[in-house]
CSV table of C-alpha atoms in Angstrom, one decimal:
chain,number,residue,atom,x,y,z
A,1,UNK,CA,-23.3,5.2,-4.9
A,2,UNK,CA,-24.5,4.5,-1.7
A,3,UNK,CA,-22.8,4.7,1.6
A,4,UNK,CA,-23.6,1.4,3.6
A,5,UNK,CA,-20.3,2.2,6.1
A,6,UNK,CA,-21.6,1.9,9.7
A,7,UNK,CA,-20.6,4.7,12.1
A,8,UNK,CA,-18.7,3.9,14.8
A,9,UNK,CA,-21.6,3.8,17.7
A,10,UNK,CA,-21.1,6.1,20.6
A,11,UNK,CA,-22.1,5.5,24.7
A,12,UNK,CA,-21.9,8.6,26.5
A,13,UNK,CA,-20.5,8.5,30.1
A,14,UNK,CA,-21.1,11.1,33.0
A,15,UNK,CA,-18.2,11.1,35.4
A,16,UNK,CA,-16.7,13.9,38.3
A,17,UNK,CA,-13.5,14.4,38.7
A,18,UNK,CA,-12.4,13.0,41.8
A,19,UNK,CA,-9.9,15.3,43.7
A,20,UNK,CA,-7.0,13.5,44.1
A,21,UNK,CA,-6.6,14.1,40.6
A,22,UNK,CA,-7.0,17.7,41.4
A,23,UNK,CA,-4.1,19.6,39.1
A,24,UNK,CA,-3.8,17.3,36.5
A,25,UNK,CA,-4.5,18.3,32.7
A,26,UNK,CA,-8.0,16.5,31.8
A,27,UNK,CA,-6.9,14.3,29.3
A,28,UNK,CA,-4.3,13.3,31.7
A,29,UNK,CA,-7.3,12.9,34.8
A,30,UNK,CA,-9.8,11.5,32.1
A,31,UNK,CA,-7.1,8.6,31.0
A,32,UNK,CA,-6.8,7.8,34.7
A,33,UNK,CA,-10.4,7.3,34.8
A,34,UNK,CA,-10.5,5.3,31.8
A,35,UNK,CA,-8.0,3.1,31.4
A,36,UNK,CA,-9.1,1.2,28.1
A,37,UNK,CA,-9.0,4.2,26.3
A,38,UNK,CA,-5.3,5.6,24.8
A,39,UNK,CA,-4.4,9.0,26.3
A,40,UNK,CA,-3.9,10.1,22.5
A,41,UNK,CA,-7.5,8.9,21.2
A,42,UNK,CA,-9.1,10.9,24.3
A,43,UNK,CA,-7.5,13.7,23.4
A,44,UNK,CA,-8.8,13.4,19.7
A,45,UNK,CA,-12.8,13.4,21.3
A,46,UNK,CA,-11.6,16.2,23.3
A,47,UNK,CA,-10.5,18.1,20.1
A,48,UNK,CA,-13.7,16.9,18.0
A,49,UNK,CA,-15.6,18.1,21.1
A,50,UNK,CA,-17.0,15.1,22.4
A,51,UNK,CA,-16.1,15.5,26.2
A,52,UNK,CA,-17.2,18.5,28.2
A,53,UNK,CA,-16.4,20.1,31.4
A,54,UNK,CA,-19.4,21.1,33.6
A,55,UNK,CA,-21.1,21.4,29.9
A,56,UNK,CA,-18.3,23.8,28.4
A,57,UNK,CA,-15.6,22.6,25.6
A,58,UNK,CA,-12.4,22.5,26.9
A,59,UNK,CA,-9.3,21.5,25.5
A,60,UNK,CA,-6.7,18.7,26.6
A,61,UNK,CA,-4.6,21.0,28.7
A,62,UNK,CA,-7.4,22.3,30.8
A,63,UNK,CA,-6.6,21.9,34.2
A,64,UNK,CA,-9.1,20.2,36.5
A,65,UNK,CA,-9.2,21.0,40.4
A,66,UNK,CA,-11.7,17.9,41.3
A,67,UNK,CA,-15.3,17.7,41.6
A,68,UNK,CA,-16.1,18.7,37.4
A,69,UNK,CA,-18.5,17.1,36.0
A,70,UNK,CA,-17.4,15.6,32.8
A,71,UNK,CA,-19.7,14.2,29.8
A,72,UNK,CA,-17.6,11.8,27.7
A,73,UNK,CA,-19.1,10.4,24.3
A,74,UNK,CA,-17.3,7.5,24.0
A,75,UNK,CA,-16.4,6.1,20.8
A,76,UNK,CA,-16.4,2.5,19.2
A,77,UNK,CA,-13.1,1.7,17.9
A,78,UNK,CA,-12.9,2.0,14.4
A,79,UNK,CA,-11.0,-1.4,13.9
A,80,UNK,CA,-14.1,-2.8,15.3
A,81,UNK,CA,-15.9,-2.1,12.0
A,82,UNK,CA,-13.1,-3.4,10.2
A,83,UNK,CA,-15.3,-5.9,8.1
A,84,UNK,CA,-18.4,-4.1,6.8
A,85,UNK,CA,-19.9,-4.4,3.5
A,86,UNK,CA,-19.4,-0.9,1.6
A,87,UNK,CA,-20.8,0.0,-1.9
A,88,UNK,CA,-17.6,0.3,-3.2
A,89,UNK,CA,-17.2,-0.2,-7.2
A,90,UNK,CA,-15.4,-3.4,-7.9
A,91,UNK,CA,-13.9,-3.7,-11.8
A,92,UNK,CA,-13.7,-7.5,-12.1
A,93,UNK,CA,-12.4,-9.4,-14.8
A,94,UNK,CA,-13.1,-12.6,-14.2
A,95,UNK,CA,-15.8,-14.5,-11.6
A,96,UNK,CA,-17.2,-17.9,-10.4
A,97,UNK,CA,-18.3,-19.7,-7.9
A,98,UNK,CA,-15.2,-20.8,-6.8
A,99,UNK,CA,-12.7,-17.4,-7.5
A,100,UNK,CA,-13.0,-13.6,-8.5
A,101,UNK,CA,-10.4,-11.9,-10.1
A,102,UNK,CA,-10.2,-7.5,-9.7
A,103,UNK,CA,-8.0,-5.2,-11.0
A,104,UNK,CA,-7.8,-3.2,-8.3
A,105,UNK,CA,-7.2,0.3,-9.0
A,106,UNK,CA,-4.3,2.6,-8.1
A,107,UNK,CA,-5.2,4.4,-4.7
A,108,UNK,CA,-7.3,1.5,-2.8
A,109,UNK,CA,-5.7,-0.2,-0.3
A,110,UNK,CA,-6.7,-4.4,0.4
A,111,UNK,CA,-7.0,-5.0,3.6
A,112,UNK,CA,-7.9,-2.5,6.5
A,113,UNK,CA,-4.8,-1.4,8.8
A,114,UNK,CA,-4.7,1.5,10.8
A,115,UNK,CA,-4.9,4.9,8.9
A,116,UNK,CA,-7.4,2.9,6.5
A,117,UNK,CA,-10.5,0.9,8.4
A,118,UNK,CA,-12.7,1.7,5.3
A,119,UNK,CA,-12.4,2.2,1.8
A,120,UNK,CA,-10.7,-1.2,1.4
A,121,UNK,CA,-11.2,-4.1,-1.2
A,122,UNK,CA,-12.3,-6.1,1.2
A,123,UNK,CA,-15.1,-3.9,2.3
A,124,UNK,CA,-15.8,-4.1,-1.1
A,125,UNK,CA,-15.8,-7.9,-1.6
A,126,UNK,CA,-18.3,-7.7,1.3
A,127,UNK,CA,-20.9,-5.9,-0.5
A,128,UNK,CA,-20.4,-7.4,-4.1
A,129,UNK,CA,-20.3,-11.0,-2.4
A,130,UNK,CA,-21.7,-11.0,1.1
A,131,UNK,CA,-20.8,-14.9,1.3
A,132,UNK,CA,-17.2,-13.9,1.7
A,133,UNK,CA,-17.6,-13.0,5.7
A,134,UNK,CA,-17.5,-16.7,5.9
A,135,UNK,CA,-13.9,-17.1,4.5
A,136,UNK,CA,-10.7,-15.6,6.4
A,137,UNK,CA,-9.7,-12.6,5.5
A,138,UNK,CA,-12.7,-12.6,2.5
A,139,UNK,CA,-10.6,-14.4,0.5
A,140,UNK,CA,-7.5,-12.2,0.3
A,141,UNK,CA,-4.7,-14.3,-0.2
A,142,UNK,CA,-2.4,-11.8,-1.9
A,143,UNK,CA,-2.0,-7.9,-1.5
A,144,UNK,CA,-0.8,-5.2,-4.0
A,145,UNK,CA,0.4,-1.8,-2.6
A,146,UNK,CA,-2.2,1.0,-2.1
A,147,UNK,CA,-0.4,2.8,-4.9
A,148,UNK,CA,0.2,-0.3,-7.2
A,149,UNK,CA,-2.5,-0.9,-10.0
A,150,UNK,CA,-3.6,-4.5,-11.1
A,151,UNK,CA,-5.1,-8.0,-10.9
A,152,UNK,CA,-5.9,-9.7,-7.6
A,153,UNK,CA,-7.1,-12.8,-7.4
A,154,UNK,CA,-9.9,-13.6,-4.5
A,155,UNK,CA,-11.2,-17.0,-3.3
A,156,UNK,CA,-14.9,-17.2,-2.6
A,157,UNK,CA,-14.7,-20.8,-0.6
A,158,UNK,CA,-13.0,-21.9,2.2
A,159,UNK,CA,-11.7,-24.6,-0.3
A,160,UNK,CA,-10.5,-22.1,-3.0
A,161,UNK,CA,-9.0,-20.1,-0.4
A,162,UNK,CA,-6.7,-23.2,0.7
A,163,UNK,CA,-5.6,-24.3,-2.9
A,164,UNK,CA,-4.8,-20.9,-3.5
A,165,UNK,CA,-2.5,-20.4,-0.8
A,166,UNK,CA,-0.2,-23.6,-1.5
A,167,UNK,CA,-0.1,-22.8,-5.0
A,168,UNK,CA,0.9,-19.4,-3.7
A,169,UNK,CA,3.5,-21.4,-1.2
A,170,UNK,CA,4.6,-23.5,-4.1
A,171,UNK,CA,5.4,-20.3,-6.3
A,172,UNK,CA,3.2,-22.0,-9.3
A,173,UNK,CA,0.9,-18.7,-9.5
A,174,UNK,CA,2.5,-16.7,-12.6
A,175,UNK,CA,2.8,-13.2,-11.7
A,176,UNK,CA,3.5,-10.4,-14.9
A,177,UNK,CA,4.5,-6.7,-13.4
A,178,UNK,CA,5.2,-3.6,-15.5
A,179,UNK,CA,7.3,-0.9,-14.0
A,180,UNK,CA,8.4,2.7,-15.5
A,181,UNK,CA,11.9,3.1,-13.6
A,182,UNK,CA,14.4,6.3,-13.4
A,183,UNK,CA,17.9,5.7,-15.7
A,184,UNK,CA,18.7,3.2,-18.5
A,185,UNK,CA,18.8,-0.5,-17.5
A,186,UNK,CA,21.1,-2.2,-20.7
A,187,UNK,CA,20.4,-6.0,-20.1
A,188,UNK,CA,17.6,-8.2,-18.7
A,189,UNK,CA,18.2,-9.7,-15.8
A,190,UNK,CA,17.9,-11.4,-12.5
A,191,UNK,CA,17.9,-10.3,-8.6
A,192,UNK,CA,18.4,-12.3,-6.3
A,193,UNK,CA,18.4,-11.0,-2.7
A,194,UNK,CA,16.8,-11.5,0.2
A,195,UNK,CA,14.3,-9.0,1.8
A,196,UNK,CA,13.1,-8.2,5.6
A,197,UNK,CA,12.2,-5.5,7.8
A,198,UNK,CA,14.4,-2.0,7.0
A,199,UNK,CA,16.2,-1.9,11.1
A,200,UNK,CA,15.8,1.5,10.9
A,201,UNK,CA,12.5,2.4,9.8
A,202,UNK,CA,9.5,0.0,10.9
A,203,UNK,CA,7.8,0.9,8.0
A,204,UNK,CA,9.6,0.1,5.2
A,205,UNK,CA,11.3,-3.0,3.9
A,206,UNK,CA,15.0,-3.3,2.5
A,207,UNK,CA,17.8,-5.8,1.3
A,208,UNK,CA,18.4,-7.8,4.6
A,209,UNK,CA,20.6,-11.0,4.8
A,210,UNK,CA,18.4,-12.0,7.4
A,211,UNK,CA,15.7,-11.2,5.6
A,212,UNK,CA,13.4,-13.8,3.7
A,213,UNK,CA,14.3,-15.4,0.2
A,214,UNK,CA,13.2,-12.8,-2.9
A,215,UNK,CA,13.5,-13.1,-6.8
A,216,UNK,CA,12.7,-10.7,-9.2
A,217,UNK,CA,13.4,-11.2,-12.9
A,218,UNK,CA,12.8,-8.5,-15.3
A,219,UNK,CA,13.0,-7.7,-19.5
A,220,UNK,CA,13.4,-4.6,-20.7
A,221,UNK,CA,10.9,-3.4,-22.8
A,222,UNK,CA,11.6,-0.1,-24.1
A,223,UNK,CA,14.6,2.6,-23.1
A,224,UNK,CA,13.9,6.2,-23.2
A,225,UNK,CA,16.5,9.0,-22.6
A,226,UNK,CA,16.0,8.7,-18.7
A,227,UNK,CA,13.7,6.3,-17.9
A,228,UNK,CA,13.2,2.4,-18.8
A,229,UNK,CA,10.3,0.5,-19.2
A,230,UNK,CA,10.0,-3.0,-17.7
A,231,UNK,CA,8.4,-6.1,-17.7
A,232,UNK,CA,9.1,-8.0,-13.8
A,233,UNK,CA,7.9,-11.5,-13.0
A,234,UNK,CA,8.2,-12.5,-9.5
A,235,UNK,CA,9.6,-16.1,-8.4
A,236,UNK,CA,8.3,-15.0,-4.5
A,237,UNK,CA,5.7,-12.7,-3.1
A,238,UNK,CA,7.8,-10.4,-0.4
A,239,UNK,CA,6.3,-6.8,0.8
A,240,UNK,CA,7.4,-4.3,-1.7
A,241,UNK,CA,9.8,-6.9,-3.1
A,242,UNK,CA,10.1,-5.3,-6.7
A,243,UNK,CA,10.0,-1.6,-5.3
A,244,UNK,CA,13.2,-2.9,-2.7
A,245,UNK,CA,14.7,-4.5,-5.8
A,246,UNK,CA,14.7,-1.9,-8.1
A,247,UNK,CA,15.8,0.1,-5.2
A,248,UNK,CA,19.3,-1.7,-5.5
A,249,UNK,CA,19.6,-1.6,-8.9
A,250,UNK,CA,20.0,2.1,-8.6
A,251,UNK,CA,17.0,2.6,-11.0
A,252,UNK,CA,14.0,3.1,-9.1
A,253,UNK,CA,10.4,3.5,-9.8
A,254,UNK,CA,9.0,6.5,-11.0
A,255,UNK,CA,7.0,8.0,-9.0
A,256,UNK,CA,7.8,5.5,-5.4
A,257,UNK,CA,7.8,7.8,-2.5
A,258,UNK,CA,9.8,5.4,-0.3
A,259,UNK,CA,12.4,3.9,-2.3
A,260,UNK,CA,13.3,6.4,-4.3
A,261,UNK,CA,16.4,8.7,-4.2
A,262,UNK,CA,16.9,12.2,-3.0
A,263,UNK,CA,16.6,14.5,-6.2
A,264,UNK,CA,16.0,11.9,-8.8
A,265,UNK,CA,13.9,14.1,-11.2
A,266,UNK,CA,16.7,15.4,-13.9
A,267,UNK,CA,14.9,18.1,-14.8
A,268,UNK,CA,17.6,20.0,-17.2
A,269,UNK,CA,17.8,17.0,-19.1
A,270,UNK,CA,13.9,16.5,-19.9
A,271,UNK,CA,11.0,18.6,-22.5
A,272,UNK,CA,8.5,20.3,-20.5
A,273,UNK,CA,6.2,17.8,-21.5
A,274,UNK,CA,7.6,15.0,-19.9
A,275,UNK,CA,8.4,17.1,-17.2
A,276,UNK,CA,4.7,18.0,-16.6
A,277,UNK,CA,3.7,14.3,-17.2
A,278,UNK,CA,6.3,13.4,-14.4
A,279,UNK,CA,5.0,16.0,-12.1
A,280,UNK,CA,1.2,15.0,-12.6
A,281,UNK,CA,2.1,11.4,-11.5
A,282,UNK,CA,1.4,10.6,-8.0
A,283,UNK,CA,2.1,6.9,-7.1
A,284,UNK,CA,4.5,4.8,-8.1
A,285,UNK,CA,4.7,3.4,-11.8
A,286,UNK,CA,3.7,-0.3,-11.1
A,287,UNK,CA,1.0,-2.1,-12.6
A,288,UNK,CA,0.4,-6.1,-11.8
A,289,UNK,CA,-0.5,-6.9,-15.7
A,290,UNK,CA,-0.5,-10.5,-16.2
A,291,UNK,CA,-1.9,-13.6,-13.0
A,292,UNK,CA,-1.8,-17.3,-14.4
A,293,UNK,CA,-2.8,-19.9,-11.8
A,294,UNK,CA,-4.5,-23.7,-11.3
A,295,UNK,CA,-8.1,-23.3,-10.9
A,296,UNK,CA,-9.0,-24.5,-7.9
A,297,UNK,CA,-12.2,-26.5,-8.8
A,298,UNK,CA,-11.4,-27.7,-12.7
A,299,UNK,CA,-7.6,-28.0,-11.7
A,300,UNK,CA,-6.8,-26.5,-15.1
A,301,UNK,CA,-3.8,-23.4,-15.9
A,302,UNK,CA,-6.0,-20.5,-16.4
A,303,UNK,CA,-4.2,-16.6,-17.6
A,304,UNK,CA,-5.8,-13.3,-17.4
A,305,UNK,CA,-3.9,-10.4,-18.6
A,306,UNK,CA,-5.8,-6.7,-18.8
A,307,UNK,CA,-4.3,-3.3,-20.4
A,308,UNK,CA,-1.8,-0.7,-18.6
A,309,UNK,CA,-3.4,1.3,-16.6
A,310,UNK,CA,-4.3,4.7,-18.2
A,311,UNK,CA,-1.8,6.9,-16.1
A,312,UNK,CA,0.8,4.6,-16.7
A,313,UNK,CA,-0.1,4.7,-21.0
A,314,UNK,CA,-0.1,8.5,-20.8
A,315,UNK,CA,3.7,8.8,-18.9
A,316,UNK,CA,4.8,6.4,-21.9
A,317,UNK,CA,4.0,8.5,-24.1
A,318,UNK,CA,4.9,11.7,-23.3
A,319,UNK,CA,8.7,9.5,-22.8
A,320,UNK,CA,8.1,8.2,-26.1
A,321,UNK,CA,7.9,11.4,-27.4
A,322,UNK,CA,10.8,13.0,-25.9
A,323,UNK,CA,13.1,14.3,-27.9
A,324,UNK,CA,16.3,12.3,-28.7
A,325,UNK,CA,19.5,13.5,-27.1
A,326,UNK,CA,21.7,15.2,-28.9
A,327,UNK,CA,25.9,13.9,-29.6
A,328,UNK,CA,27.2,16.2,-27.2
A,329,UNK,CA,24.7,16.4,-24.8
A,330,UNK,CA,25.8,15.2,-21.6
A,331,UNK,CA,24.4,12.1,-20.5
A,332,UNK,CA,22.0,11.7,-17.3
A,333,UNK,CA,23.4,9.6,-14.4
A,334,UNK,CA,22.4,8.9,-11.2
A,335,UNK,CA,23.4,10.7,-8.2
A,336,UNK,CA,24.7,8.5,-5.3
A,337,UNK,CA,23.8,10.3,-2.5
A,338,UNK,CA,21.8,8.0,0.2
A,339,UNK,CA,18.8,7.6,0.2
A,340,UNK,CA,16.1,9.8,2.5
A,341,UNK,CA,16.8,9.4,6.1
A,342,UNK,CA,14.1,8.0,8.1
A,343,UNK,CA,12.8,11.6,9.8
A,344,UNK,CA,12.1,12.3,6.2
A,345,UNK,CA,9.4,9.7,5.7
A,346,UNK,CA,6.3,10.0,6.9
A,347,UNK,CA,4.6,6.8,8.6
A,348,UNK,CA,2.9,4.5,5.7
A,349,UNK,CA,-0.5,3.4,7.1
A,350,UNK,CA,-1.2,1.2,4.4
A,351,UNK,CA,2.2,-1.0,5.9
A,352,UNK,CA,1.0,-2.9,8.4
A,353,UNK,CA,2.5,-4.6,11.3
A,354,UNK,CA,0.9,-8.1,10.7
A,355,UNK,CA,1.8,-8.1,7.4
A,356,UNK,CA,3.4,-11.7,7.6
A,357,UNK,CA,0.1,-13.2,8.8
A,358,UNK,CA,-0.6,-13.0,4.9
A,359,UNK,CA,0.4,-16.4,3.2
A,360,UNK,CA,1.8,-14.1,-0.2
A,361,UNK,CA,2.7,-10.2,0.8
A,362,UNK,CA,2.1,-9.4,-2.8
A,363,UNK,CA,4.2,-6.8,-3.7
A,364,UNK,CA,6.7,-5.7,-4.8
């Protein structure tokens, strides 16, 4: 594969230290000096050894006393780069002139945010379709998690891009989920509960009454001894709306590092097998299956569907071939302590904080 990702171009600066900032630290002096640049991504280049004092490494606490020189390599901001083509593998399903539709593997996030200026769909889309820095966004008009596996669909024209969105307003775009989630759902059914912004964690979403309107409906497919398997279709497109929602059902997804509960794996109750299935699974157990929408150029109802995704088949099986539960055995439930607290988290840089600039936050 090749590497087409420009590096971030440098522009090295000479300075001295005046000396009234004589007995400051010289990240401290140098973000004095340099006002557009953060104190924090200063004292990354002095770490990576980009700045020098009087042509010696130093480190950020280094005192200066005035008259040093100082050579600073200064570094584009990565954000700046945030649309360049990469030659990034694309599996698509379904293309046009109009729309392209990807099933976007597990692991990749869509759109660059911070933590993730490269690597992304969309620098992909530029490479396979180098038309698309023409359209906003390059066509995105729907996410999926980084960790979520499935179809997206893409519009290649300013046109396609606007039909898409209304339909995408309207809720006419048919969108089919399957999730693996912990415990034993009994009925299909329905949730109906609005989503927003978690108040105590800006990086994660949660029920909210102020929150914005969110349906989730969802079949059960097959019940194992401590798992379910389901099929979810979403009436509205909020950020990790089926993730929130099956949050509040008590049963959430295998494998969701956010919105799962503290000690959910019930290990005395599981084979080996399935235990070391469980264990080898690293994202969350969501795969977008199914997309059905109006073409935006022929105006006609058009469906693609695509298999699970392989992780996903191989975690099924090992479920489906747990062993059955014996009469006396006691039966798994759920414990109902809270859930992690937010210094347990680590910050997710694939949530963004201009998520709602996106017309359908796709997602669960």
């Amino acid at each position: 594969m090749t590497d087409t990702t420009q590096q971030p171009l440098s522009n090295t600066l000479t300075l001295t230290i005046p000396h009234d900032l004589g007995g400051l630290r010289l990240d401290v002096a140098l973000q004095r000096m340099l006002p557009d640049h953060s104190r924090s991504r200063l004292q990354a280049w002095i770490k990576s050894g980009l700045v020098t004092v009087d042509m010696q490494l130093s480190t950020s606490k280094t005192k200066v006393w005035g008259g040093e020189q100082v050579i600073v390599q200064v570094q584009a901001k990565p954000e700046n780069y945030t649309f360049t083509a990469e030659d990034i593998p694309l599996d698509i399903v379904f293309e046009d002139e109009h729309i392209l539709v990807v099933n976007k593997p597990a692991g990749m996030v869509v759109h660059p945010a911070a933590g993730n200026w490269s690597g992304t769909l969309l620098n992909a889309l530029l490479f396979h379709a180098p038309e698309l820095t023409d359209v906003p966004r390059a066509g995105i008009v729907h996410r999926l998690d980084k960790d979520t596996s499935g179809l997206l669909v893409v519009a290649k024209t300013l046109a396609a891009q606007t039909n898409l969105v209304r339909q995408l307003q309207a809720r006419t775009v048919k969108r089919e989920y399957r999730a693996i989630v912990w415990g034993q759902l009994w009925r299909n059914g329905v949730v109906d509960q609005p989503i927003g912004r978690d108040p105590r964690s800006r990086t994660k979403m949660a029920i909210n009454r102020m929150g914005k309107p969110a349906i989730t409906r969802y079949e059960i497919l097959e019940r194992f001894s401590v798992q379910t398997y389901l099929r979810c279709n979403l009436e509205t497109g909020r950020t990790h709306q089926i993730r929130v929602h099956m949050q509040f059902l008590k049963a959430p997804i295998v494998g969701d590092p956010i919105y799962g509960f503290r000690g959910i794996i019930p290990i005395r109750v599981m084979t080996q097998t399935l235990r070391d299935e469980v264990s080898r699974f690293n994202r969350q157990a969501l795969h977008a299956i199914k997309l059905g929408l109006m073409h935006p150029a022929t105006n006609e109802f058009v469906e693609w569907q695509i298999e699970l995704a392989d992780d996903m088949k191989a975690l099924l099986e090992a479920m489906r071939h747990e062993d059955p539960r014996k009469d006396d055995e006691e039966e798994f439930e759920f414990s109902m302590e809270p859930y992690l607290s937010d210094e347990d988290y680590e910050d997710d840089e694939d949530f963004s904080e201009d998520d709602d600039d996106l017309e359908l936050e796709d997602e669960e």
